[in-house]
Coordinates of N, CA and C in Angstrom, one line a residue:
M1037 N -3.6 -5.3 1.8 CA -2.4 -4.5 1.9 C -1.4 -5.3 2.7
I1038 N -1.8 -5.9 3.9 CA -0.9 -6.7 4.7 C -0.4 -7.9 3.9
R1039 N -1.3 -8.5 3.2 CA -0.9 -9.7 2.4 C 0.1 -9.3 1.3
I1040 N -0.2 -8.2 0.6 CA 0.7 -7.8 -0.5 C 2.1 -7.4 0.0
L1041 N 2.2 -6.7 1.2 CA 3.4 -6.3 1.7 C 4.0 -7.1 2.8
G1042 N 3.4 -8.3 3.0 CA 3.8 -9.2 4.0 C 5.3 -9.5 4.1
H1043 N 5.7 -10.0 5.2 CA 7.2 -10.2 5.4 C 7.7 -11.3 4.4
N1044 N 6.9 -12.2 4.0 CA 7.3 -13.2 3.1 C 7.6 -12.7 1.7
R1045 N 7.1 -11.4 1.4 CA 7.4 -10.8 0.1 C 8.4 -9.7 0.3
N1046 N 9.0 -9.5 1.4 CA 9.9 -8.4 1.7 C 11.2 -8.7 0.8
P1047 N 11.7 -7.7 0.1 CA 12.8 -7.9 -0.8 C 14.1 -8.2 0.0
Y1048 N 14.1 -7.9 1.3 CA 15.2 -8.2 2.2 C 15.2 -9.6 2.8
G1049 N 14.1 -10.3 2.5 CA 13.9 -11.7 3.0 C 12.9 -11.7 4.1
P1050 N 12.2 -12.8 4.3 CA 11.2 -12.9 5.3 C 11.7 -12.9 6.8
D1051 N 13.0 -13.1 7.0 CA 13.6 -13.1 8.3 C 14.3 -11.8 8.6
W1052 N 14.2 -10.8 7.7 CA 14.9 -9.5 8.0 C 14.3 -8.9 9.2
D1053 N 15.1 -8.5 10.2 CA 14.6 -8.0 11.4 C 14.5 -6.4 11.5
G1054 N 14.6 -5.8 10.3 CA 14.4 -4.3 10.3 C 12.9 -3.9 10.2
A1055 N 12.0 -4.8 10.0 CA 10.6 -4.5 10.0 C 9.9 -4.8 11.3
A1056 N 9.2 -3.9 11.8 CA 8.5 -4.1 13.1 C 7.0 -4.4 13.0
G1057 N 6.4 -4.0 11.9 CA 5.0 -4.1 11.7 C 4.5 -5.5 11.2
D1058 N 3.2 -5.5 10.9 CA 2.6 -6.7 10.3 C 3.1 -6.9 8.9
A1059 N 3.6 -5.8 8.2 CA 4.1 -5.9 6.9 C 5.1 -4.7 6.7
Y1060 N 5.8 -4.7 5.6 CA 6.8 -3.7 5.4 C 6.9 -3.2 4.0
F1061 N 7.0 -1.9 3.7 CA 7.1 -1.4 2.4 C 8.6 -0.9 2.3
A1062 N 9.3 -1.5 1.4 CA 10.8 -1.3 1.3 C 11.1 0.0 0.6
G1063 N 10.2 0.7 0.0 CA 10.5 1.9 -0.7 C 10.0 1.9 -2.1
S1064 N 9.6 3.0 -2.6 CA 9.1 3.1 -4.0 C 10.2 3.2 -5.1
G1065 N 11.3 3.7 -4.7 CA 12.3 3.9 -5.7 C 12.0 5.1 -6.7
G1066 N 11.0 5.8 -6.3 CA 10.5 7.0 -7.1 C 9.7 7.9 -6.3
D1067 N 8.9 8.7 -7.1 CA 8.1 9.7 -6.4 C 6.7 9.2 -6.0
Y1068 N 6.3 8.0 -6.4 CA 5.0 7.5 -6.1 C 5.0 6.8 -4.7
S1069 N 4.2 7.4 -3.7 CA 4.2 6.9 -2.4 C 3.1 5.9 -2.1
V1070 N 3.2 5.2 -0.9 CA 2.2 4.3 -0.5 C 0.9 5.1 -0.4
W1071 N 1.0 6.2 0.2 CA -0.2 7.1 0.4 C -0.9 7.3 -1.0
E1072 N -0.2 7.7 -2.0 CA -0.7 7.9 -3.3 C -1.3 6.7 -3.9
A1073 N -0.7 5.5 -3.7 CA -1.2 4.3 -4.3 C -2.5 3.9 -3.6
L1074 N -2.5 4.0 -2.3 CA -3.8 3.7 -1.5 C -4.9 4.7 -1.9
D1075 N -4.6 6.0 -2.0 CA -5.5 7.0 -2.4 C -6.1 6.7 -3.8
D1076 N -5.3 6.3 -4.7 CA -5.7 5.9 -6.0 C -6.6 4.7 -6.0
A1077 N -6.4 3.8 -5.0 CA -7.2 2.6 -4.9 C -8.5 2.8 -4.1
G1078 N -8.8 4.0 -3.7 CA -10.0 4.3 -3.1 C -9.9 4.4 -1.5
W1079 N -8.7 4.3 -1.0 CA -8.6 4.4 0.5 C -8.7 5.8 0.9
T1080 N -9.1 6.1 2.1 CA -9.3 7.4 2.7 C -8.4 7.6 3.9
Q1081 N -8.0 8.9 4.1 CA -7.2 9.2 5.3 C -8.1 9.1 6.6
V1082 N -7.6 8.5 7.6 CA -8.2 8.5 8.9 C -7.6 9.6 9.7
W1083 N -6.2 9.7 9.7 CA -5.5 10.8 10.4 C -4.1 10.7 9.8
A1084 N -3.3 11.8 10.0 CA -1.9 11.9 9.6 C -1.2 12.9 10.4
E1085 N 0.0 12.4 10.9 CA 0.9 13.3 11.6 C 1.9 13.9 10.6
W1086 N 2.3 13.2 9.6 CA 3.2 13.6 8.6 C 3.2 12.5 7.5
H1087 N 3.9 12.7 6.4 CA 3.9 11.7 5.3 C 4.4 10.4 5.6
G1088 N 5.1 10.2 6.8 CA 5.6 8.9 7.1 C 4.9 8.3 8.3
Y1089 N 3.8 8.9 8.8 CA 3.1 8.4 9.9 C 1.6 8.7 9.8
Y1090 N 0.8 7.7 9.4 CA -0.6 8.0 9.1 C -1.4 6.7 9.2
A1091 N -2.7 6.9 9.2 CA -3.7 5.7 9.1 C -4.6 6.0 7.9
M1092 N -4.9 4.9 7.2 CA -5.9 5.0 6.1 C -6.9 3.9 6.1
R1093 N -8.1 4.1 5.6 CA -9.2 3.2 5.6 C -9.4 2.7 4.2
A1094 N -9.5 1.3 4.1 CA -9.8 0.7 2.8 C -11.3 0.8 2.5
P1095 N -11.6 0.7 1.2 CA -13.1 0.7 0.8 C -13.9 -0.4 1.6
D1096 N -13.3 -1.5 2.1 CA -14.0 -2.5 2.8 C -14.1 -2.2 4.3
G1097 N -13.5 -1.0 4.7 CA -13.6 -0.6 6.1 C -12.4 -0.9 7.0
S1098 N -11.5 -1.8 6.5 CA -10.3 -2.1 7.3 C -9.4 -0.9 7.3
V1099 N -8.5 -0.9 8.3 CA -7.6 0.3 8.5 C -6.2 -0.2 8.7
I1100 N -5.3 0.5 8.2 CA -3.8 0.2 8.4 C -3.2 1.5 8.9
T1101 N -2.1 1.4 9.7 CA -1.3 2.5 10.1 C 0.1 2.3 9.5
Y1102 N 0.6 3.3 8.9 CA 1.9 3.3 8.2 C 2.8 4.2 9.0
V1103 N 4.0 3.6 9.4 CA 5.0 4.3 10.1 C 6.4 4.0 9.5
E1104 N 6.8 5.0 8.7 CA 8.1 4.9 8.0 C 8.4 3.5 7.4
G1105 N 7.5 3.0 6.7 CA 7.7 1.7 6.0 C 7.0 0.5 6.7
D1106 N 6.9 0.6 8.0 CA 6.2 -0.5 8.7 C 4.7 -0.3 8.5
V1107 N 4.0 -1.4 8.3 CA 2.5 -1.3 8.1 C 1.9 -2.2 9.2
Y1108 N 1.0 -1.6 9.9 CA 0.3 -2.3 11.0 C -1.2 -2.4 10.7
K1109 N -1.8 -3.5 11.2 CA -3.2 -3.7 11.1 C -3.9 -2.7 12.1
G1110 N -4.9 -2.0 11.6 CA -5.7 -1.2 12.6 C -5.1 0.2 12.7
D1111 N -5.8 1.0 13.6 CA -5.4 2.3 13.9 C -4.5 2.3 15.1
R1112 N -3.2 2.5 14.9 CA -2.2 2.4 15.9 C -1.7 3.8 16.4
R1113 N -2.6 4.8 16.4 CA -2.2 6.1 16.8 C -1.6 6.1 18.2
A1114 N -0.5 6.7 18.4 CA 0.2 6.7 19.7 C -0.5 7.7 20.7

């Protein structure tokens, strides 16, 4: 997930300073969300505050936290 959405693949360029996480999702341009894509790929919810702030676990056990486009390694619950 981090490799796929890494800063070097950001559509705004790798030096864009609008991303604070380990990776950034610039938007779906439609109704299909990151959550839905991860769910379809076998990820499970760890916790969720709302649709823009949650953590999910990959089938390999790794976890990411999603915060309004920013993606962080691990569970970054505040």
